Amino acid sequence: MAEREEVFEVTGMTCAACVSAVERGVSDLPGVKDVSVNLLTNTMRVTYDTSLASDKDIIQAVNRAGYGASLRDERRKETSWYNPVEKDIADLKFRLQVSFCFMIPLMYVSMGHMFGWPLPAFIWGIDNAVSFGLLQFLLTIPVVFVNRKFYISGFRALFRGHPNMDSLIAIGSGAALAYGVFALFRMSYGLGHSDFVLVSRYYHDLYFDSAAMILTLVTVGKYLETISKDKTTDAVKRLMDLSPKVATLEMDGVEVLVPVESVKVGDIVIVKPGEAFPVDGIVLEGESYVDESMLTGESIPKEKRSGDTVVGGTINGSGVIKFRVTQVGSETTLAKIIRLVEEANATKPPIAKLADKISGVFVPLVMCIALITMLVWLYKGQSFEFSLSMAISVLVISCPCALGLATPVAIMVGTGKGAQCGILIKSGEALEGLSYVDVVVMDKTGTITEGKPRVTDVITSAHVFEEDLLLVSAALEKNSEHPIAQPILKYANEKGIDLNEIKVEGFRAVTGSGVTGYVDGVFCAGGNERLMRDLGLSFSSLTDKAEMLSKEGKTPLYFARGGDILGIIAVSDVPKASSFQAIKILKEMGLYTVMLTGDNTQAAEAIGSSVGVDEVFAEVLPHEKAEIIEDLQSKGHKVAMIGDGINDAPALAAADVGIAIGAGTDVAIDSADVVLIRSDLLDAVGAIELSAATLKNIKQNLFWALFYNSVCIPIAAGVLYPRFGLKLTPMIGSAAMSMSSIFVVTNALRLRKFEPSVIKEANGLTCIGSYMEGDVNREGGIEMKKRIYIEGMMCEHCKMRVENALNGIDGVIAKVNLEGKYADVEMSREVDDGILKKAVQDGGYDVVSIQTL
C-alpha cells in the first residue's frame, strides 16, 4: 500500500455546506483515508491509498459534488504559501461597482413615488405601469448578470443534491425576480383589459428592487468578508515579504546581482548592512548583529561571526557578511515556517466537526422552513406576495457563511500570530489539544537547562586567592579536550585571567580522574577525589563543601599546586534563566509539571527542586520516557511533552501534544506538534495561552453563528408579526446575513492583537512574555538592577552595539537610554561590575560609573 498526501485547489465553495459536500463526496471514494477542506484558502488536503484511488478520481468526485478541483500548482509548492483570497477582491470590487451603478437608479425609480421624488413622465402613474416595471427589470438585469455566480453555483449544487449558501441566495433572489416578471405580464394583461385594480395590485409589488438589493448586499458582505479574510493572512504575508527578491553573489572575485531563485547550495553570498539575508547559510567572513525578530520574536539582535548560521529573511546590522549557502527555495527556514503554518490551516481541530455536522443538514432544513413559512402564511389568509416575501427572507437570512468561517479564520489568525512570535503550531488538532493539557512533561538537558556546563561555584582553601586558583585551573584545562574544560576557560577569561604568559609542560590527561602538568615549573593537578587520593594530597578541609555541591547536582573539581589544595571549582549544566518563571506560571495555570531525564537521580533531583517541578523521573531510557507518558495518559491525563533531543522523539510522538525546542534535533522537531523557535520554556506558556485564546475565539464564532440563525430565522418567518407587526424584508435579511459573516471574521481578527504573555504577581515578580520585571529571590530570577553611565554613544548604532554587548552576558537584560547616556541592566544572576565594564569597553565606549538601583 502506497499512501500519499496531496493538496488540491477547490473552486466554487462559499459556505460550510459546500465544505461538507466536498468532504463527503471525496471521503466516499475507496482508498481515501482523510479529507480536510479549508473554506478560507479554498484548498483540500487528501490522504489516500494510490493503489485504490488516483488524483483524477478525487478531482472527479469534487466535480460530481458540483465544484471544481485541481492539483496545487508545483510552483506554489516552492513558495509554500498560496492565498487565493487576493484574486477574489478585484472581481468582487468590479461586481460591486456595476451593482451599485444600476441598483441606485433602480431604488430611485422603485421608491421615488413613495417619497414624491421627481420621476420621468413615461413611468409615472398607473397608465405607465408596464413602462415603470420594465425599466426596473432592465436595471435589474446587469446586477443579476455580474452576480450570476450565485445562480450558477447555487442551482448546480441544488440539482446535485448538495444545496449550499448560493442555493439559498439563488432561490431567494430568483423567486423575487421571477415574481417581478410575472407581475409585468399581469399588469400588461390588466392594462389591455382596462382592469386597473389588477394593475394597481401588482404596481406596488414588483420585487425587482428586492432581487437586485439581495444580490448587491450579499456581494457587499462577501467583499468586506474577503478583505477581512485577507487580513487573517497578514502574519504569513509579512513573513513572505522578508525574503528579498535578489542576492549578491561573489563569482570569481566579482559581485554579481542575481534573482534569488538562481542561488544554489554552495554559492558565496554577500550581504551588506541593512540588507536581508536571501537564503540560509554559514558565515565565512565578517561580523555583524542580525535582527531575527520576525522569525523568532526575539527583539535583541544576535551577534554573527565566522562559523555561525544565518537564516533567510533576517536583517543584517552594521557589518558586511559573506556566507556560504546551505539551504535554498522550499528548504530554507523561512519557507519551512510558512509551510508549517499552511499545513496547520489545512487541518481541522475536533471542534470543527460540530460545524461540519450542522452544515450538512442546515441548508436543506432552511429550505424546508422557508417552504413551510410560505404555506403557513397562505393558510392564514395572507396574500401570495406577503407569503413569498416571508419565505425569501428566511432563505437569504439563513446563509451559513458565518458557520463555515467560524473555525478556519480563527486557526489562520492564531497560527499566523504564533509563527510571528516564534511558536510554530503544525495542526489544528495540536492548537486545540494544547488547551486541554493538564500535565506538562519536560526533558531536562537543553530544555529546562542550558544544555552546556558552566562554572557555578569557586571555593578557595584558606589563604588562597581566587586568582591563583583560576590561573592554575585554566592553565591545565587549556590543553584538555574534556567538555568540562571549556566552561572553566570561559569563566577564567571573564575574570580577566591572561594565559598567554603561562607555560605548561608535561601535560597529561588521567582518564576518569583529571589532568596534571607543570605550571611555571611547579607540579599542578586538577580532577576528582580519586586523583587527589592517588597523588597523596589531603583535601579533608573541603570535603563537606564538595559533598554539598554534589547534592546540588554539581560536579566539584579539586585543584592543587605543589602539595597544597588550592580549592574547588564546581561545574554544572544550570537551568535557563527563564525556566523557573515558566514552570512557576505553568503551575499557577493549574498544570502538573514533570521532569524526565537520563541523568543520575541526585543531579536530577537538584535541578528539579531548583526550578520547582512537581515530580522528577531520573535515569530513564528513551523508550521509558514514552512509557511514562502513556502511563499518565492511562490515568486520564492530557499530556504535553517538551523536549529537544533524539532520545525525546518517542515521548514527543506518544504525547497528546509534542512540543520541540527549536534548537533541538531535526528528529525531535519532526516528531513534535509544536516547535518553539527560541528554545525558551516561556514560549511553551505562550503556546498554551495562544491555544486557549484561539479555541475561545472559535467557540465565540460558532456560538454567534448559531445564535444568529436561531434568532433571525424565526423573526424572518414572521413569528413576531401577529403580535408586534414586525417582519423582515428580503433586503434587510440579506444585509443581516452579510453582517453575520463579517462579524465572525472580525472577531477572529482580534487574535492579531494577542501577545503570548502571562502576567502573574508573586513576590514582586511580573512575567510578561519572556521579559521579567521586579525583584525576586536568587532562585526565582532577577536579583539586581544596575545603571551604567557611558561616554561615547552618539547614535542608534552606538545604542545597538552597547545593548548587544551587555545582552551577550549570560543572565543580563539591558536597555540603553541614548539621551541620558546610560544603560539599565537587569540580572538574573550575580554579575561582576568588571564584566559589565569590560563588555562596554570592548564595544569601544567608556564606562563613567556603575550604580546599583
mmCIF file of C-alpha atoms in Angstrom, residues 92 112 182 200 209 252 461 481 782 794:
data_model
loop_
_atom_site.group_PDB
_atom_site.id
_atom_site.type_symbol
_atom_site.label_atom_id
_atom_site.label_comp_id
_atom_site.label_asym_id
_atom_site.label_seq_id
_atom_site.Cartn_x
_atom_site.Cartn_y
_atom_site.Cartn_z
ATOM 1 C CA LEU A 92 -15.839 41.414 -6.139
ATOM 2 C CA GLY A 112 -39.484 57.580 -5.863
ATOM 3 C CA PHE A 182 -44.901 37.538 -13.548
ATOM 4 C CA SER A 200 -52.620 48.696 -9.089
ATOM 5 C CA ASP A 209 -35.588 46.029 -6.277
ATOM 6 C CA ASP A 252 35.478 34.889 -9.373
ATOM 7 C CA SER A 461 41.242 26.997 50.606
ATOM 8 C CA GLU A 481 39.685 18.124 25.400
ATOM 9 C CA ILE A 782 16.059 38.836 38.622
ATOM 10 C CA MET A 794 26.385 59.180 19.617
#
